mmCIF file of C-alpha atoms in Angstrom:
data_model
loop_
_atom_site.group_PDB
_atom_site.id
_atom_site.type_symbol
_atom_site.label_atom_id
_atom_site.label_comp_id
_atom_site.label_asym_id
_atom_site.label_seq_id
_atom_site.Cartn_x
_atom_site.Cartn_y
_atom_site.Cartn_z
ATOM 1 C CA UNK M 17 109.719 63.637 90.314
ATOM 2 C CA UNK M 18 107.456 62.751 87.779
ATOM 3 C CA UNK M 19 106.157 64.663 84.314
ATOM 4 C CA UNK M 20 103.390 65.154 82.417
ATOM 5 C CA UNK M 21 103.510 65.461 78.802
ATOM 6 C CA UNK M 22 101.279 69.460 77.826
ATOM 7 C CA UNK M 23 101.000 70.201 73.780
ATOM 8 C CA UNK M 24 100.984 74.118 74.089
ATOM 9 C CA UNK M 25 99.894 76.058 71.217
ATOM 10 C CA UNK M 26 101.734 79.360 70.868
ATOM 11 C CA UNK M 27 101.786 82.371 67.814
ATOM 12 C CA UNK M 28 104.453 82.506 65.500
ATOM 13 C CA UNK M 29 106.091 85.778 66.879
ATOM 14 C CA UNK M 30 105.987 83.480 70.408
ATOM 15 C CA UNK M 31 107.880 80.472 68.677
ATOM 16 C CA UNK M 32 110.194 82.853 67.028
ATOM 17 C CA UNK M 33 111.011 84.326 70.800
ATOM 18 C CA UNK M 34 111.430 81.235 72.003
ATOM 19 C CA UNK M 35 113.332 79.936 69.373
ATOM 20 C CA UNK M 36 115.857 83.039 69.505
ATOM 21 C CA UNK M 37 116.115 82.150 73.431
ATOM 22 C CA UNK M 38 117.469 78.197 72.770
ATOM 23 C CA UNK M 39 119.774 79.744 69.667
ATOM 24 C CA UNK M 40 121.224 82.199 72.373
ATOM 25 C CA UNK M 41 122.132 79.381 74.061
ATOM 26 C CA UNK M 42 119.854 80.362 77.028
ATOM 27 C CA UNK M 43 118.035 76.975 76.981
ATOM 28 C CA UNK M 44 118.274 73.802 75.027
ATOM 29 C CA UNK M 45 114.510 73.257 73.859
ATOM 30 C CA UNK M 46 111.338 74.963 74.218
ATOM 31 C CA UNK M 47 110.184 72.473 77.040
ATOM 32 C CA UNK M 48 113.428 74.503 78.925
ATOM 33 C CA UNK M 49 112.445 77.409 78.437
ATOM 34 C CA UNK M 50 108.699 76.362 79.448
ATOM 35 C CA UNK M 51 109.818 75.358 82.638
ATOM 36 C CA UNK M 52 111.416 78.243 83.437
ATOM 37 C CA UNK M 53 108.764 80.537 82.845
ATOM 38 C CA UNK M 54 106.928 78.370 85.287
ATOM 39 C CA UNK M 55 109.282 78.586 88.128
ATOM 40 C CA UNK M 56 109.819 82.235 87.663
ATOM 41 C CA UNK M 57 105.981 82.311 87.825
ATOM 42 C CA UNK M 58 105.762 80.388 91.115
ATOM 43 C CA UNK M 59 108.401 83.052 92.468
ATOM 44 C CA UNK M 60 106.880 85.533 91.905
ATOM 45 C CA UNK M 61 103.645 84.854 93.227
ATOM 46 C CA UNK M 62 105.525 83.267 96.181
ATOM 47 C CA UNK M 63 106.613 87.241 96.536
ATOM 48 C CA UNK M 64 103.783 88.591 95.809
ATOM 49 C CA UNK M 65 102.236 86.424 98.701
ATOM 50 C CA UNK M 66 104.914 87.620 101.051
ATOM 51 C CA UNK M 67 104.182 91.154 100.610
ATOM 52 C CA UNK M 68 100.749 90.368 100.975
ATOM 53 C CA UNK M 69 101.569 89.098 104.230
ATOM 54 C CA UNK M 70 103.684 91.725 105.856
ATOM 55 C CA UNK M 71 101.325 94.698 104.746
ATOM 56 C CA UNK M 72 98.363 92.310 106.721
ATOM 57 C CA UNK M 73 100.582 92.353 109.506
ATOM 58 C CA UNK M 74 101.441 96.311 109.474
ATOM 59 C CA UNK M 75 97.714 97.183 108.904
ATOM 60 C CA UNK M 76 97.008 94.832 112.078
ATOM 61 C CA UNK M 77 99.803 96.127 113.929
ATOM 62 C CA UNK M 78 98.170 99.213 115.029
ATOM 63 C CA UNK M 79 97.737 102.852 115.379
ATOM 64 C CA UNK M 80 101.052 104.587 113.485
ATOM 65 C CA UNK M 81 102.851 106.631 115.138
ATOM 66 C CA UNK M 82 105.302 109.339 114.571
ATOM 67 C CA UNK M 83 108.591 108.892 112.843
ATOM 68 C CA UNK M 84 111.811 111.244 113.813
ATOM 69 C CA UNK M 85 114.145 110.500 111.086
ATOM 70 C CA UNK M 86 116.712 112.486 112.665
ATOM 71 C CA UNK M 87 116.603 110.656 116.087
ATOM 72 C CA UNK M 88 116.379 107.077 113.516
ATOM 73 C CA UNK M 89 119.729 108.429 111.995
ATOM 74 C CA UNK M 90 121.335 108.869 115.642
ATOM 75 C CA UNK M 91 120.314 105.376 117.040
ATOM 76 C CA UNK M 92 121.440 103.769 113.693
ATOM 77 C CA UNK M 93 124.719 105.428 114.033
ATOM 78 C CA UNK M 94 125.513 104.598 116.927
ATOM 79 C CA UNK M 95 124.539 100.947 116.855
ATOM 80 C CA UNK M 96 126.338 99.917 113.575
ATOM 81 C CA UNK M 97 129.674 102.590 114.729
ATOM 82 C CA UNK M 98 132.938 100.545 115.086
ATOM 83 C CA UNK M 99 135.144 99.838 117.431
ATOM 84 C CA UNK M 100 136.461 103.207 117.167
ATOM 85 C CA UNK M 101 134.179 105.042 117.158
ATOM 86 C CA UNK M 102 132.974 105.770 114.005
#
């Protein structure tokens, strides 16, 4: 994989964070630490995405209809029960 060389300009308090991170021994320089904001970022949105998604598909899914927790409870019981019973 290849990289690109960014300058980044960041405040003081931002360079003292980061600076506290590599002294905690949480990364070894600030181009670390970079990077992993960055792939936390793209995990996040890869998430967010998903979620996206799913609500698209219950809102297409159709009408709602009623829920009976109690009778939920029951099936769930009895499909996850063990061999002996319970």
């Amino acid at each position: 994989m290849g990289t690109t060389r960014k300058t980044i300009t960041v405040t003081d308090q931002q360079d003292n964070w980061i600076k506290s991170q590599i002294a905690a021994g949480q990364f070894t320089n600030d181009s670390e630490y970079v990077r992993d904001l960055i792939r936390r970022d793209q995990a996040s949105q890869a998430d967010i995405e998903a979620i996206r998604a799913a609500l698209i598909e219950g809102e297409e899914s159709g009408e709602p209809r009623p829920f009976d927790s109690s009778q939920f409870k029951q099936e769930m019981a009895a499909k996850h029960a063990g061999p002996s019973g319970g």
